[in-house]
CSV table of C-alpha atoms and ligand atoms in Angstrom, one decimal:
chain,number,residue,atom,x,y,z
J,1,UNK,CA,17.6,55.3,280.2
J,2,UNK,CA,20.6,57.1,278.8
J,3,UNK,CA,18.6,60.0,277.6
J,4,UNK,CA,16.2,60.1,280.5
J,5,UNK,CA,13.6,60.8,277.9
J,6,UNK,CA,9.9,60.5,278.3
J,7,UNK,CA,8.1,57.6,276.9
J,8,UNK,CA,4.7,56.1,276.6
J,9,UNK,CA,3.6,52.6,277.6
J,10,UNK,CA,1.4,50.5,275.5
J,11,UNK,CA,1.8,47.6,277.8
J,12,UNK,CA,-0.4,44.9,279.1
J,13,UNK,CA,-2.0,46.9,281.8
J,14,UNK,CA,-2.7,49.8,279.5
J,15,UNK,CA,-1.3,51.9,282.2
J,16,UNK,CA,-0.7,55.4,281.2
J,17,UNK,CA,2.2,56.4,283.3
J,18,UNK,CA,4.2,59.4,282.5
J,19,UNK,CA,7.8,58.7,283.1
J,20,UNK,CA,11.4,59.0,282.3
J,21,UNK,CA,12.7,55.5,281.6
J,22,UNK,CA,14.0,53.3,278.9
J,23,UNK,CA,10.8,52.6,277.2
J,24,UNK,CA,7.9,54.8,278.1
J,25,UNK,CA,7.4,58.0,276.2
J,26,UNK,CA,4.2,58.9,277.8
J,27,UNK,CA,2.3,60.0,280.9
J,28,UNK,CA,2.1,59.0,284.4
J,29,UNK,CA,0.7,58.2,287.8
J,30,UNK,CA,1.0,61.0,290.3
J,31,UNK,CA,1.8,63.7,287.7
J,32,UNK,CA,2.5,64.1,284.1
J,33,UNK,CA,4.2,66.5,281.8
J,34,UNK,CA,1.6,66.8,279.1
J,35,UNK,CA,1.6,69.5,276.6
J,36,UNK,CA,-1.9,70.5,275.4
J,37,UNK,CA,-3.3,68.2,272.8
J,38,UNK,CA,-3.5,69.7,269.3
J,39,UNK,CA,-5.3,68.7,266.2
J,40,UNK,CA,-4.0,65.6,264.5
J,41,UNK,CA,-2.3,67.0,261.5
J,42,UNK,CA,0.0,64.3,260.3
J,43,UNK,CA,-1.5,63.0,257.1
J,44,UNK,CA,-0.1,60.2,255.0
J,45,UNK,CA,1.2,62.8,252.5
J,46,UNK,CA,2.9,64.7,255.4
J,47,UNK,CA,4.5,61.5,256.6
J,48,UNK,CA,5.9,60.8,253.1
J,49,UNK,CA,7.3,64.3,253.0
J,50,UNK,CA,8.7,64.0,256.5
J,51,UNK,CA,10.4,60.7,255.6
J,52,UNK,CA,12.0,62.4,252.6
J,53,UNK,CA,13.4,65.1,254.9
J,54,UNK,CA,14.4,62.7,257.6
J,55,UNK,CA,16.4,60.6,255.0
J,56,UNK,CA,18.9,63.5,254.6
J,57,UNK,CA,19.4,63.7,258.4
J,58,UNK,CA,19.6,59.9,258.7
J,59,UNK,CA,22.2,59.5,256.0
J,60,UNK,CA,24.2,62.4,257.5
J,61,UNK,CA,24.1,60.6,260.8
J,62,UNK,CA,25.7,57.5,259.3
J,63,UNK,CA,22.7,55.4,258.2
J,64,UNK,CA,23.4,53.9,254.8
J,65,UNK,CA,20.9,54.3,252.0
J,66,UNK,CA,20.2,50.6,251.7
J,67,UNK,CA,19.3,50.3,255.4
J,68,UNK,CA,17.1,53.4,255.2
J,69,UNK,CA,15.2,52.0,252.2
J,70,UNK,CA,14.8,48.6,253.7
J,71,UNK,CA,13.5,50.0,256.9
J,72,UNK,CA,11.3,52.9,255.8
J,73,UNK,CA,10.2,52.1,252.2
J,74,UNK,CA,6.8,50.8,253.4
J,75,UNK,CA,6.5,52.7,256.6
J,76,UNK,CA,3.0,54.0,257.2
J,77,UNK,CA,1.2,56.4,259.4
J,78,UNK,CA,-0.6,54.7,262.3
J,79,UNK,CA,-3.5,56.9,263.4
J,80,UNK,CA,-4.1,54.8,266.4
J,81,UNK,CA,-0.6,55.7,267.7
J,82,UNK,CA,-1.4,59.4,267.6
J,83,UNK,CA,-4.8,58.8,269.2
J,84,UNK,CA,-3.2,56.8,272.1
J,85,UNK,CA,-0.5,59.4,272.5
J,86,UNK,CA,-3.0,62.2,272.8
J,87,UNK,CA,-5.5,60.3,275.0
J,88,UNK,CA,-3.0,60.1,277.9
J,89,UNK,CA,-3.4,63.7,278.8
J,90,UNK,CA,-6.0,63.5,281.5
J,91,UNK,CA,-5.8,59.9,282.7
J,92,UNK,CA,-4.2,59.1,286.0
J,93,UNK,CA,-4.6,56.2,288.3
J,94,UNK,CA,-4.4,56.1,292.1
J,95,UNK,CA,-1.5,54.1,293.4
J,96,UNK,CA,-3.9,51.5,294.8
J,97,UNK,CA,-5.6,51.0,291.5
J,98,UNK,CA,-2.2,50.7,289.9
J,99,UNK,CA,-0.9,48.2,292.5
J,100,UNK,CA,-4.1,46.1,292.3
J,101,UNK,CA,-3.3,45.4,288.7
J,102,UNK,CA,0.5,45.5,288.9
J,103,UNK,CA,0.8,43.1,291.8
J,104,UNK,CA,-2.4,41.0,291.2
J,105,UNK,CA,-2.4,37.4,292.5
J,106,UNK,CA,-2.3,36.2,288.9
J,107,UNK,CA,0.8,38.2,288.2
J,108,UNK,CA,2.4,36.9,291.4
J,109,UNK,CA,1.6,33.3,290.6
J,110,UNK,CA,2.7,33.7,286.9
J,111,UNK,CA,5.9,35.3,288.1
J,112,UNK,CA,6.8,32.5,290.4
J,113,UNK,CA,6.3,30.0,287.6
J,114,UNK,CA,8.4,32.2,285.3
J,115,UNK,CA,11.2,32.2,287.8
J,116,UNK,CA,11.0,28.5,288.1
J,117,UNK,CA,11.1,28.1,284.3
J,118,UNK,CA,14.2,30.3,283.9
J,119,UNK,CA,15.8,29.9,287.3
J,120,UNK,CA,19.3,29.0,286.1
J,121,UNK,CA,19.4,31.9,283.7
J,122,UNK,CA,18.1,34.4,286.3
J,123,UNK,CA,20.6,33.2,288.8
J,124,UNK,CA,23.4,33.6,286.2
J,125,UNK,CA,22.1,37.1,285.4
J,126,UNK,CA,22.0,38.0,289.1
J,127,UNK,CA,25.6,36.7,289.5
J,128,UNK,CA,26.8,38.8,286.6
J,129,UNK,CA,24.9,42.1,287.3
J,130,UNK,CA,24.1,42.0,291.0
J,131,UNK,CA,20.3,42.5,290.4
J,132,UNK,CA,18.1,40.0,292.2
J,133,UNK,CA,16.2,37.6,290.0
J,134,UNK,CA,12.9,38.7,291.6
J,135,UNK,CA,13.6,42.3,290.6
J,136,UNK,CA,14.4,41.3,287.0
J,137,UNK,CA,11.3,39.1,286.9
J,138,UNK,CA,9.1,41.9,288.4
J,139,UNK,CA,10.2,44.3,285.6
J,140,UNK,CA,9.5,41.5,283.1
J,141,UNK,CA,6.1,41.0,284.7
J,142,UNK,CA,5.1,44.6,284.6
J,143,UNK,CA,6.5,45.4,281.1
J,144,UNK,CA,5.1,42.4,279.2
J,145,UNK,CA,3.4,40.1,281.6
J,146,UNK,CA,6.4,37.8,281.5
J,147,UNK,CA,6.7,38.0,277.7
J,148,UNK,CA,3.0,37.3,277.0
J,149,UNK,CA,2.3,40.9,275.8
J,150,UNK,CA,5.3,42.3,274.1
J,151,UNK,CA,3.3,44.4,271.6
J,152,UNK,CA,2.8,43.7,267.9
J,153,UNK,CA,2.8,47.3,266.5
J,154,UNK,CA,5.5,47.8,263.8
J,155,UNK,CA,8.1,49.9,265.7
J,156,UNK,CA,9.4,51.7,262.6
J,157,UNK,CA,5.9,53.0,261.6
J,158,UNK,CA,5.1,53.9,265.2
J,159,UNK,CA,8.3,55.9,265.7
J,160,UNK,CA,8.0,57.6,262.3
J,161,UNK,CA,4.4,58.5,263.0
J,162,UNK,CA,5.4,60.0,266.4
J,163,UNK,CA,8.5,61.7,265.0
J,164,UNK,CA,6.5,63.4,262.2
J,165,UNK,CA,4.0,64.6,264.8
J,166,UNK,CA,6.0,67.5,266.1
J,167,UNK,CA,4.8,67.5,269.7
J,168,UNK,CA,7.7,65.3,270.8
J,169,UNK,CA,9.2,64.9,267.4
J,170,UNK,CA,12.8,65.3,268.4
J,171,UNK,CA,12.7,62.5,271.0
J,172,UNK,CA,11.0,60.0,268.6
J,173,UNK,CA,13.3,61.0,265.7
J,174,UNK,CA,16.2,60.1,267.9
J,175,UNK,CA,14.6,56.8,268.7
J,176,UNK,CA,13.9,56.1,265.0
J,177,UNK,CA,17.6,56.8,264.2
J,178,UNK,CA,18.6,54.3,266.9
J,179,UNK,CA,16.2,51.8,265.4
J,180,UNK,CA,17.9,52.2,262.0
J,181,UNK,CA,21.3,51.7,263.6
J,182,UNK,CA,19.9,48.4,265.2
J,183,UNK,CA,18.9,47.3,261.7
J,184,UNK,CA,22.2,48.4,260.1
J,185,UNK,CA,24.0,46.4,262.7
J,186,UNK,CA,22.1,43.3,261.7
J,187,UNK,CA,20.6,42.7,265.1
J,188,UNK,CA,17.1,42.1,263.8
J,189,UNK,CA,14.8,42.7,260.8
J,190,UNK,CA,12.3,45.5,260.1
J,191,UNK,CA,9.5,42.9,260.3
J,192,UNK,CA,10.6,41.5,263.6
J,193,UNK,CA,10.9,45.0,265.1
J,194,UNK,CA,7.6,45.2,266.9
J,195,UNK,CA,6.4,46.4,270.3
J,196,UNK,CA,4.3,49.1,272.0
J,197,UNK,CA,2.6,51.9,270.2
J,198,UNK,CA,5.3,54.2,271.6
J,199,UNK,CA,8.3,52.2,270.3
J,200,UNK,CA,9.1,50.1,273.3
J,201,UNK,CA,10.3,46.7,272.3
J,202,UNK,CA,10.5,43.2,273.6
J,203,UNK,CA,10.1,41.4,276.9
J,204,UNK,CA,11.4,44.3,279.0
J,205,UNK,CA,10.2,47.0,276.6
J,206,UNK,CA,13.4,48.8,275.6
J,207,UNK,CA,13.3,51.9,273.5
J,208,UNK,CA,15.8,51.7,270.6
J,209,UNK,CA,18.3,54.1,272.1
J,210,UNK,CA,18.4,52.2,275.4
J,211,UNK,CA,18.8,49.0,273.4
J,212,UNK,CA,21.9,50.4,271.6
J,213,UNK,CA,23.5,51.3,274.8
J,214,UNK,CA,22.5,48.6,277.2
J,215,UNK,CA,21.2,45.5,275.5
J,216,UNK,CA,23.4,42.4,275.9
J,217,UNK,CA,23.8,39.0,274.2
J,218,UNK,CA,23.4,36.8,277.2
J,219,UNK,CA,22.8,33.5,275.5
J,220,UNK,CA,25.9,33.9,273.3
J,221,UNK,CA,24.3,33.4,269.9
J,222,UNK,CA,25.9,36.6,268.6
J,223,UNK,CA,22.7,38.7,268.6
J,224,UNK,CA,21.1,40.8,271.2
J,225,UNK,CA,17.6,39.4,270.7
J,226,UNK,CA,15.0,41.1,272.9
J,227,UNK,CA,12.2,40.5,270.4
J,228,UNK,CA,12.0,36.7,270.1
J,229,UNK,CA,10.2,34.2,272.4
J,230,UNK,CA,13.4,33.4,274.3
J,231,UNK,CA,13.6,36.0,277.1
J,232,UNK,CA,17.2,35.6,278.3
J,233,UNK,CA,18.8,38.5,276.3
J,234,UNK,CA,16.0,40.8,277.3
J,235,UNK,CA,16.2,39.9,281.0
J,236,UNK,CA,19.9,40.3,281.1
J,237,UNK,CA,19.6,43.6,279.3
J,238,UNK,CA,17.2,44.9,281.9
J,239,UNK,CA,19.7,43.8,284.6
J,240,UNK,CA,22.5,45.4,282.7
J,241,UNK,CA,20.5,48.6,282.4
J,242,UNK,CA,19.9,48.7,286.2
J,243,UNK,CA,23.6,47.9,286.9
J,244,UNK,CA,24.7,50.8,284.6
J,245,UNK,CA,22.3,53.1,286.5
J,246,UNK,CA,24.0,52.2,289.8
J,247,UNK,CA,22.2,49.3,291.3
J,248,UNK,CA,23.8,48.3,294.6
J,249,UNK,CA,24.1,44.6,295.1
J,250,UNK,CA,22.6,43.4,298.3
J,251,UNK,CA,20.6,46.6,299.0
J,252,UNK,CA,16.8,46.4,299.2
J,253,UNK,CA,14.7,48.7,297.0
J,254,UNK,CA,12.7,49.5,300.1
J,255,UNK,CA,10.6,48.0,302.8
J,256,UNK,CA,7.1,48.8,304.1
J,257,UNK,CA,7.2,50.5,307.5
J,258,UNK,CA,4.8,51.6,310.2
J,259,UNK,CA,5.2,55.2,311.4
J,260,UNK,CA,4.7,56.0,315.0
J,261,UNK,CA,1.8,58.2,316.3
J,262,UNK,CA,2.9,61.8,316.3
J,263,UNK,CA,5.4,61.2,313.5
J,264,UNK,CA,6.6,64.4,311.9
J,265,UNK,CA,5.5,64.1,308.3
J,266,UNK,CA,7.8,66.9,307.2
J,267,UNK,CA,10.4,64.1,307.4
J,268,UNK,CA,8.7,62.2,304.5
J,269,UNK,CA,9.8,62.6,300.9
J,270,UNK,CA,13.0,61.8,299.1
J,271,UNK,CA,14.8,64.9,300.3
J,272,UNK,CA,15.2,63.6,303.8
J,273,UNK,CA,17.6,60.8,304.2
J,274,UNK,CA,18.6,59.0,307.4
J,275,UNK,CA,20.2,55.6,308.1
J,276,UNK,CA,17.7,52.9,309.2
J,277,UNK,CA,19.0,53.0,312.8
J,278,UNK,CA,18.2,56.7,313.0
J,279,UNK,CA,14.7,56.1,311.6
J,280,UNK,CA,14.3,53.3,314.1
J,281,UNK,CA,15.2,55.7,316.9
J,282,UNK,CA,12.3,57.9,315.7
J,283,UNK,CA,9.9,55.0,316.1
J,284,UNK,CA,9.8,53.8,312.5
J,285,UNK,CA,9.4,50.0,312.4
J,286,UNK,CA,9.1,47.3,309.8
J,287,UNK,CA,5.6,46.4,308.8
J,288,UNK,CA,6.4,42.7,309.0
J,289,UNK,CA,8.3,42.9,312.3
J,290,UNK,CA,11.9,42.5,313.0
J,291,UNK,CA,14.6,45.1,312.5
J,292,UNK,CA,14.7,47.6,309.6
J,293,UNK,CA,17.0,46.3,306.9
J,294,UNK,CA,20.5,47.9,306.5
J,295,UNK,CA,21.2,49.6,303.2
J,296,UNK,CA,22.6,53.1,303.9
J,297,UNK,CA,20.7,56.4,303.7
J,298,UNK,CA,17.0,55.9,303.3
J,299,UNK,CA,13.9,58.1,302.8
J,300,UNK,CA,10.3,57.6,304.0
J,301,UNK,CA,7.7,57.8,301.2
J,302,UNK,CA,4.0,58.0,301.8
J,303,UNK,CA,2.5,57.9,298.3
J,304,UNK,CA,-1.1,58.2,299.7
J,305,UNK,CA,-0.3,60.3,302.7
J,306,UNK,CA,-0.7,59.4,306.3
J,307,UNK,CA,-3.8,57.3,305.6
J,308,UNK,CA,-1.9,54.9,303.3
J,309,UNK,CA,1.1,52.6,303.4
J,310,UNK,CA,4.6,54.0,304.1
J,311,UNK,CA,7.9,52.8,302.7
J,312,UNK,CA,11.5,53.2,303.8
J,313,UNK,CA,13.3,53.4,300.5
J,314,UNK,CA,17.0,53.1,299.7
J,315,UNK,CA,19.3,54.2,296.8
J,316,UNK,CA,18.1,51.3,294.7
J,317,UNK,CA,14.7,52.9,294.6
J,318,UNK,CA,16.2,55.7,292.6
J,319,UNK,CA,17.9,53.2,290.3
J,320,UNK,CA,14.5,51.7,289.5
J,321,UNK,CA,13.3,55.2,288.7
J,322,UNK,CA,15.6,55.0,285.7
J,323,UNK,CA,13.1,52.6,284.3
J,324,UNK,CA,10.1,54.8,285.2
J,325,UNK,CA,10.1,57.7,287.5
J,326,UNK,CA,6.6,57.1,288.9
J,327,UNK,CA,6.6,56.1,292.5
J,328,UNK,CA,3.7,53.8,291.8
J,329,UNK,CA,5.8,52.0,289.2
J,330,UNK,CA,8.9,51.6,291.4
J,331,UNK,CA,6.8,50.5,294.4
J,332,UNK,CA,5.0,48.1,292.0
J,333,UNK,CA,8.3,46.6,290.9
J,334,UNK,CA,9.7,46.4,294.4
J,335,UNK,CA,6.5,44.9,296.0
J,336,UNK,CA,6.0,42.4,293.1
J,337,UNK,CA,9.6,41.3,293.6
J,338,UNK,CA,9.0,40.9,297.3
J,339,UNK,CA,5.9,38.8,296.6
J,340,UNK,CA,7.8,36.7,294.1
J,341,UNK,CA,10.3,36.0,296.8
J,342,UNK,CA,7.5,34.9,299.1
J,343,UNK,CA,6.6,38.0,301.1
J,344,UNK,CA,3.0,38.7,302.1
J,345,UNK,CA,0.8,41.5,300.6
J,346,UNK,CA,1.2,45.0,302.0
J,347,UNK,CA,0.2,45.3,305.7
J,348,UNK,CA,-1.4,48.7,305.4
J,349,UNK,CA,-4.3,49.8,303.3
J,350,UNK,CA,-5.1,52.9,301.2
J,351,UNK,CA,-7.6,55.7,301.3
J,352,UNK,CA,-9.6,53.9,298.5
J,353,UNK,CA,-12.5,56.4,298.6
J,354,UNK,CA,-10.2,59.1,297.1
J,355,UNK,CA,-9.7,59.7,293.4
J,356,UNK,CA,-6.6,61.0,291.5
J,357,UNK,CA,-6.6,64.6,290.4
J,358,UNK,CA,-6.8,65.2,286.7
J,359,UNK,CA,-4.1,67.0,284.7
J,360,UNK,CA,-6.1,70.2,284.8
J,361,UNK,CA,-6.6,69.9,288.5
J,362,UNK,CA,-2.9,69.4,289.2
J,363,UNK,CA,-2.2,72.5,287.2
J,364,UNK,CA,-4.7,74.4,289.2
J,365,UNK,CA,-3.3,73.0,292.4
J,366,UNK,CA,0.2,74.3,291.5
J,367,UNK,CA,-1.1,77.7,290.5
J,368,UNK,CA,-3.0,78.0,293.8
J,369,UNK,CA,0.0,77.0,295.8
J,370,UNK,CA,2.0,79.6,294.0
J,371,UNK,CA,-0.7,82.2,294.6
J,372,UNK,CA,-0.7,81.3,298.3
J,373,UNK,CA,3.0,81.9,298.6
J,374,UNK,CA,4.1,78.3,298.5
J,375,UNK,CA,5.8,78.2,295.1
J,376,UNK,CA,6.1,74.7,293.5
J,377,UNK,CA,8.7,76.3,291.1
J,378,UNK,CA,7.1,74.6,288.0
J,379,UNK,CA,3.5,74.6,286.8
J,380,UNK,CA,3.7,71.3,285.0
J,381,UNK,CA,1.0,69.1,286.6
J,382,UNK,CA,3.8,66.9,287.9
J,383,UNK,CA,3.8,66.2,291.7
J,384,UNK,CA,7.6,66.1,291.9
J,385,UNK,CA,9.8,67.0,294.9
J,386,UNK,CA,9.4,70.8,294.6
J,387,UNK,CA,5.6,70.5,294.4
J,388,UNK,CA,5.6,68.0,297.2
J,389,UNK,CA,7.7,70.4,299.4
J,390,UNK,CA,5.3,73.3,298.6
J,391,UNK,CA,2.3,71.2,299.5
J,392,UNK,CA,3.9,70.1,302.8
J,393,UNK,CA,4.8,73.7,303.7
J,394,UNK,CA,1.3,74.8,302.9
J,395,UNK,CA,-0.2,71.9,304.9
J,396,UNK,CA,2.0,72.8,307.9
J,397,UNK,CA,1.0,76.4,307.7
J,398,UNK,CA,-2.7,75.4,307.6
J,399,UNK,CA,-2.3,73.0,310.6
J,400,UNK,CA,-2.8,69.9,308.5
J,401,UNK,CA,-0.7,66.8,308.5
J,402,UNK,CA,2.2,67.8,306.2
J,403,UNK,CA,2.3,64.5,304.3
J,404,UNK,CA,2.2,66.0,300.7
J,405,UNK,CA,-0.8,63.9,299.7
J,406,UNK,CA,-2.7,65.3,296.8
J,407,UNK,CA,-6.4,64.6,296.6
J,408,UNK,CA,-9.6,66.5,295.7
J,409,UNK,CA,-10.0,67.5,299.4
J,410,UNK,CA,-6.6,69.2,299.3
J,411,UNK,CA,-7.6,71.2,296.2
J,412,UNK,CA,-10.9,72.1,297.7
J,413,UNK,CA,-9.1,73.5,300.8
J,414,UNK,CA,-6.8,75.6,298.5
J,415,UNK,CA,-9.8,76.9,296.6
J,416,UNK,CA,-11.6,78.0,299.7
J,417,UNK,CA,-8.7,79.8,301.2
Z,1,CA,CA1,21.5,36.4,272.0
């Protein structure tokens, strides 16, 4: 998304992934940035007061009074939105639990049917934006189960509730302003503007600010309609969004690989890039046989360490992160797209006995790494590149496989140091 802001999903999987992408404002697999929860203190009276104050700012930002009244005269506080926003703090999924749901056989079969139903349009979208129809369909499948669950929460009330709640108020106020511009532009009506509890709308769950910048009128009826039953505008908008973020036509997102015995796991992670032929020279091979695909510089990612599946990922992986920064989400999109194109399930398994660390445990992990002299730079519960690097260096120093994999055993080892 343009603002790279954080979002929350209220999507069909009820996945609580913390990410930076066009529609999620919330928390996420593998690491979240979650401020401490605080008491719910936005009462109905507070919201009315807040709307009065916001009106001045909105009018100063170019929203006309009539649009403001039409949009917000009967806006109401949604306690469930606050509850869901707060409840994300501790919850994380392992990547295998995520992928089991994200790339279920039902989602694969429904996706293949959806592609058949909209084949001509998806091909036209691919021709225009360079994004494969299976990638667009996979995003559609993950965001709204191919349009079946677009969300029916009134977007204006959801955004006003979250904006008045000061925890991430500035972000949601920006989104609410964008929603008002959408209405002022006549793109849709307040009643039709519905979506997730966090303000993501339509088939591909766009936040209002991303809509303003990236949504397109693909069917040519003069409106950019991502809310209605017809999905074409939303699908084209998702493709346009990826194209604007640098999607490279013809380049894979990634491919599952098998790493050789004795592989140096310090070479895993997004900071190490080599062309596929150099990886092949190190013994990296495709999990399905045949040569590694071409596609320029690529990294090896092992989201569950050396006991789980490995992926060779290309620059388009980073483009998909614009939708959601979680590795699990991007691998989910990529693998679902592969399955929609006829590929088999992943060849490698996962360490399914392990559980994900809680938010508090990830904070503790980072603090203990820092105390041990392997500084993750930020104590934010997020297992990003800096934390990954610190873990790998610590593992190396301890004589462990330096794969950066975070599980309770790793934390126990740090505690017992
Ligand atoms: Ca249209």
